[in-house]
Amino acid sequence: MYCLLMTSGGQVWKRKWRIRIFLLNGIAEIFVSITALNERLSVLLENDSQWSVIQELKDIKKRKLVEPSQYTYELLLEKLAREGDLDNCKEIIRLLLQRGFVLSKECINSLIYCYTFRGQHNKADTLVKKSTEKYGPIAFAEAQGVCLRASAAKGDISQLCEVLRRATTNIEDDQSYISSDDMLETIWLLTENSHNGHDIKSMNLIEQILDQMRHEKGFFRKLIREVERHISHQHYLTAVTLLEDTNKVAEYIKNQRPSVYMQQMLGQLCRQLIRNKVDVTKVSDIANRINAIFRSRPEIYRIHDDILYAALMEKNYSQEQRMEFFFLFIDAVDKERQREHLILPLLTRSYFCITMNYLLV
């Protein structure tokens, strides 16, 4: 049986789940392979869903035909690490070693995350050194990415800055760079934990992270996906900051028709701003920032038009709300008052509504 699964980052994965159905005493019991269970746990982690590791272990024990694999314990350990549950992390490692499995790089990364999340940075640094000595520069990059994500999840800005500085100064080769996935996830966690996603310190730090990010193959698609993610969760300033970073990858995306993506993203941003009834002044600030960022891109010049159009066409807006946007944006849209098709219908409707209200009174 095939299933399409949407991850937290917007990626769609097609996974094959093998389910064997046995009929016992007229009751259908479903036995799922350990591969299917691992895929389920992986998707739950990707979507940041709420679930209990202890309960999952109990369910696995009930399935007599299913034995947990190395990957199963790695997923359970990652979940506990995100919660900062060090005691149960140690218990999972004990079970893993008891069954003859090895303490893999992924297990060490989970412990690094847990120690960093709990503020035990000395122990985390010790594990980073051990992992680097055993697995090489790529392990160092992964461990630094883990420290970044853990610091962002905890909201520890000072530690995050220290890790970022350490990671960007100790680069030996291409394998020593922190992956863009870890960087983008750090930005997401930082935005989620900041004050309504608009904290000034967080915004400055996000810009620093973007400056240090490596633009490898496929980066533009990841960036656009993250913009969609931030827009859908109403983190508009962060979305605009991410959109600004597209100017830096222009030479990498000549064959990807970036203007099409940009028009789609900006259209979605305008509709979300209006639909969620964001304050008019804040909408104006966002529009002015977008206009300043993409002044050299002719397809972005009509951002004020798009916002005004979305406001005038929003069916849940009152006439007063439409007029408020109209008076704020009309100078940017039609300073010379030459676009009658914009002005006259709205003024006529406004006059008609005022007249009807007067007659009814």
XYZ file of C-alpha atoms in Angstrom:
361
model
C 0.000 0.000 0.000
C 1.413 3.394 -1.013
C 0.948 6.571 0.979
C 1.830 10.216 0.291
C 3.177 11.951 3.376
C 3.717 15.702 3.878
C 6.674 16.630 6.057
C 7.034 19.773 8.176
C 9.314 21.285 5.580
C 6.746 20.810 2.824
C 8.388 17.786 1.210
C 6.193 14.998 -0.104
C 7.525 11.491 0.182
C 6.022 8.320 -1.239
C 6.639 5.381 1.028
C 5.643 1.777 0.702
C 3.983 0.257 3.744
C 3.699 -3.538 3.808
C 0.763 -4.706 5.878
C -0.115 -8.359 6.430
C -3.632 -9.034 7.628
C -4.529 -12.197 9.519
C -8.015 -13.166 10.609
C -8.066 -14.669 14.091
C -11.412 -15.763 15.530
C -13.229 -13.463 13.132
C -11.264 -10.382 14.276
C -8.895 -8.661 11.875
C -5.488 -8.037 13.423
C -2.921 -6.006 11.516
C 0.739 -6.969 11.781
C 3.077 -4.269 10.488
C 6.733 -4.860 9.633
C 9.458 -3.005 11.502
C 10.235 -1.096 8.291
C 6.711 0.312 8.249
C 6.912 1.192 11.944
C 10.215 2.981 11.375
C 8.714 4.982 8.521
C 5.792 5.938 10.737
C 8.096 7.149 13.512
C 10.194 9.049 10.979
C 7.154 10.907 9.643
C 5.979 11.729 13.171
C 9.393 13.253 13.861
C 9.390 15.214 10.609
C 5.967 16.669 11.397
C 6.843 17.491 15.041
C 3.862 15.421 16.176
C 3.170 14.641 19.813
C 3.777 10.996 20.713
C 5.244 8.977 23.560
C 8.435 6.949 23.218
C 7.479 4.785 26.199
C 4.115 3.969 24.636
C 5.745 3.123 21.310
C 8.130 0.708 23.051
C 5.182 -0.964 24.768
C 3.378 -1.298 21.438
C 6.471 -2.827 19.830
C 6.778 -5.371 22.642
C 3.150 -6.390 22.105
C 3.923 -7.231 18.476
C 5.622 -10.588 18.949
C 6.601 -10.840 15.286
C 8.340 -7.445 15.284
C 11.863 -6.795 16.571
C 13.158 -3.205 16.816
C 16.114 -2.407 14.584
C 19.061 -0.061 15.000
C 17.104 2.610 13.121
C 14.156 2.199 15.509
C 16.297 3.047 18.514
C 17.864 5.982 16.671
C 14.402 7.448 16.008
C 13.280 6.936 19.603
C 16.505 8.489 20.859
C 16.048 11.523 18.608
C 12.543 12.091 19.957
C 13.740 11.956 23.576
C 16.658 14.264 22.761
C 14.299 16.898 21.372
C 12.428 16.796 24.682
C 15.656 17.032 26.703
C 14.860 13.746 28.477
C 18.395 12.650 29.339
C 17.444 9.786 31.685
C 15.315 8.008 29.094
C 17.987 8.702 26.455
C 20.449 6.727 28.564
C 17.862 3.958 28.971
C 17.378 3.722 25.194
C 21.151 3.496 24.719
C 21.294 0.718 27.315
C 18.590 -1.223 25.441
C 20.359 -0.590 22.133
C 23.702 -1.938 23.384
C 21.985 -4.807 25.177
C 20.580 -6.011 21.854
C 24.015 -5.954 20.230
C 23.627 -2.749 18.229
C 26.325 -0.082 17.957
C 26.413 3.502 19.193
C 26.211 5.104 15.749
C 26.907 8.665 14.666
C 23.164 9.387 14.743
C 22.960 8.235 18.365
C 25.874 10.473 19.323
C 24.214 13.419 17.557
C 21.036 12.847 19.558
C 23.032 12.913 22.790
C 24.780 16.100 21.653
C 21.360 17.661 21.016
C 20.100 16.597 24.441
C 23.142 17.934 26.315
C 23.047 21.223 24.384
C 19.315 21.598 24.985
C 19.868 21.078 28.716
C 22.743 23.584 28.799
C 25.456 20.991 29.517
C 27.775 22.352 26.840
C 31.006 20.785 28.121
C 29.591 17.279 27.742
C 28.219 18.177 24.323
C 31.634 19.480 23.203
C 33.293 16.279 24.421
C 30.919 14.189 22.307
C 31.530 16.467 19.313
C 35.282 15.805 19.580
C 34.786 12.050 19.919
C 32.433 11.959 16.937
C 34.856 14.019 14.832
C 37.796 11.773 15.722
C 35.812 8.666 14.829
C 33.898 9.762 11.718
C 35.883 12.709 10.330
C 34.993 16.270 9.186
C 31.473 15.357 8.060
C 30.651 14.315 11.630
C 31.916 17.687 12.883
C 29.595 19.529 10.484
C 26.617 17.397 11.484
C 27.372 17.838 15.193
C 27.613 21.622 14.813
C 24.292 21.603 12.973
C 22.778 19.637 15.849
C 24.131 22.185 18.351
C 22.646 25.012 16.301
C 19.203 23.413 16.221
C 19.272 22.590 19.926
C 20.323 26.136 20.874
C 17.578 27.595 18.685
C 14.979 25.229 20.149
C 16.010 26.282 23.661
C 16.105 29.963 22.669
C 19.720 30.310 23.841
C 20.898 33.135 21.572
C 24.379 33.517 23.096
C 25.156 29.810 22.714
C 23.779 29.827 19.179
C 26.092 32.712 18.240
C 29.058 30.883 19.751
C 28.298 27.673 17.850
C 27.800 29.611 14.614
C 31.122 31.408 15.054
C 32.931 28.156 15.864
C 31.373 26.336 12.930
C 32.288 29.022 10.405
C 35.906 29.468 11.542
C 36.912 25.786 11.692
C 36.274 24.889 8.058
C 38.883 22.551 6.589
C 37.143 21.349 3.420
C 33.720 21.139 1.765
C 32.617 18.429 4.196
C 33.085 20.788 7.149
C 30.241 23.095 6.117
C 27.000 22.865 8.068
C 24.238 21.666 5.759
C 21.620 24.130 4.544
C 18.931 21.853 6.009
C 20.309 22.389 9.517
C 20.658 26.125 8.895
C 17.092 26.509 7.628
C 15.722 24.401 10.484
C 17.650 26.606 12.918
C 15.999 29.687 11.406
C 12.603 28.023 11.746
C 13.128 27.104 15.403
C 14.510 30.555 16.146
C 11.455 32.178 14.584
C 9.043 29.898 16.413
C 10.648 30.685 19.768
C 10.994 34.441 19.257
C 8.323 36.931 20.307
C 5.653 36.439 17.626
C 8.453 35.774 15.158
C 9.460 39.461 15.057
C 12.165 39.823 17.709
C 14.880 42.246 16.538
C 17.785 40.154 17.894
C 16.404 37.052 16.230
C 15.997 38.840 12.896
C 19.609 40.071 12.993
C 20.827 36.580 13.839
C 18.745 35.079 11.025
C 20.444 37.426 8.569
C 23.850 36.305 9.890
C 22.883 32.651 9.453
C 21.792 33.305 5.874
C 25.107 35.040 5.164
C 27.001 31.941 6.357
C 24.797 29.472 4.500
C 26.326 27.510 1.676
C 24.367 27.485 -1.593
C 24.714 23.915 -2.761
C 22.741 22.168 -5.479
C 18.988 22.382 -4.909
C 19.304 25.255 -2.432
C 16.850 27.531 -4.258
C 14.052 24.971 -4.050
C 14.714 24.469 -0.349
C 14.636 28.221 0.170
C 11.310 28.639 -1.634
C 9.870 25.740 0.364
C 10.934 27.428 3.597
C 9.373 30.709 2.465
C 6.067 28.896 1.985
C 6.438 27.357 5.424
C 6.997 30.705 7.138
C 4.169 32.406 5.247
C 1.684 29.673 6.152
C 2.590 30.084 9.846
C 2.307 33.900 9.641
C 6.022 34.607 10.105
C 5.955 37.307 7.441
C 9.120 39.247 8.300
C 11.190 36.063 8.299
C 9.630 35.057 4.983
C 10.651 38.405 3.484
C 14.189 37.959 4.857
C 14.385 34.535 3.212
C 13.062 36.002 -0.039
C 15.840 38.580 0.110
C 18.381 35.759 0.084
C 17.181 34.709 -3.386
C 19.141 37.658 -4.808
C 22.350 35.901 -3.741
C 21.645 32.738 -5.709
C 20.670 34.390 -8.987
C 23.646 32.940 -10.864
C 22.710 29.416 -9.738
C 19.091 29.507 -10.937
C 19.241 30.900 -14.457
C 17.471 27.842 -15.823
C 14.818 27.593 -13.088
C 12.638 30.599 -14.089
C 12.949 32.279 -10.674
C 10.490 35.058 -11.561
C 7.680 32.488 -11.707
C 8.467 31.285 -8.190
C 8.776 34.854 -6.930
C 5.414 35.893 -8.342
C 3.773 32.873 -6.742
C 5.422 33.527 -3.368
C 4.572 37.226 -3.339
C 0.997 36.541 -4.400
C 0.630 34.016 -1.591
C 2.193 36.470 0.871
C -0.228 39.250 -0.127
C -3.267 37.007 0.230
C -2.128 35.736 3.635
C -1.503 39.259 4.917
C -5.008 40.351 3.951
C -6.793 37.136 4.883
C -5.291 37.108 8.381
C -6.165 40.811 8.825
C -2.646 41.930 9.639
C -2.404 45.535 10.827
C -2.405 48.030 7.945
C 0.788 49.755 9.092
C 2.625 46.442 9.330
C 1.420 45.449 5.857
C 2.736 48.755 4.523
C 6.142 48.196 6.160
C 6.408 44.707 4.647
C 5.431 46.004 1.198
C 7.979 48.828 1.356
C 10.711 46.406 2.425
C 9.923 44.026 -0.429
C 9.926 46.931 -2.872
C 13.327 48.081 -1.599
C 14.833 44.579 -1.684
C 13.778 43.749 -5.236
C 14.041 47.203 -6.799
C 16.291 45.802 -9.525
C 13.793 43.040 -10.361
C 11.029 44.461 -12.630
C 8.563 41.685 -11.782
C 8.456 42.884 -8.148
C 7.491 46.482 -8.864
C 3.765 45.797 -8.490
C 3.810 44.551 -4.882
C 1.603 47.441 -3.727
C -0.837 46.651 -6.531
C -1.043 43.024 -5.430
C -1.726 43.934 -1.807
C -4.350 46.540 -2.717
C -6.028 44.113 -5.114
C -6.133 41.430 -2.413
C -7.624 43.919 0.070
C -10.301 45.170 -2.331
C -11.283 41.622 -3.320
C -11.349 40.190 0.226
C -14.991 39.281 0.828
C -14.649 39.293 4.621
C -13.545 42.943 4.682
C -15.981 45.733 5.410
C -16.148 48.784 3.182
C -14.271 50.782 5.816
C -11.421 48.257 5.860
C -11.155 48.360 2.076
C -11.078 52.152 2.095
C -8.349 52.126 4.737
C -6.085 50.072 2.475
C -7.154 52.140 -0.517
C -6.115 55.466 1.000
C -2.819 53.989 2.250
C -1.713 52.404 -1.036
C -3.299 54.596 -3.702
C -0.289 56.932 -3.882
C 2.029 53.976 -4.491
C -0.333 52.453 -7.051
C -1.656 55.531 -8.882
C 0.046 58.711 -7.766
C -1.161 60.704 -10.785
C -4.746 59.419 -10.406
C -4.841 58.190 -13.996
C -6.108 54.648 -13.390
C -9.847 55.273 -13.261
C -10.656 51.570 -13.240
C -9.191 51.431 -9.719
C -10.617 54.598 -8.238
C -14.105 55.079 -9.663
C -15.681 51.667 -8.835
C -14.586 51.857 -5.218
C -15.684 55.475 -4.782
C -19.014 54.717 -6.441
C -19.623 51.750 -4.169
C -18.590 53.765 -1.123
C -20.942 56.614 -2.084
C -23.763 54.117 -2.674
C -23.242 52.498 0.764
C -23.155 55.878 2.520
C -26.309 56.991 0.706
C -28.173 53.778 1.576
C -27.180 54.045 5.238
C -28.404 57.651 5.295
C -31.742 56.686 3.733
C -32.239 53.764 6.118
C -31.595 55.976 9.121
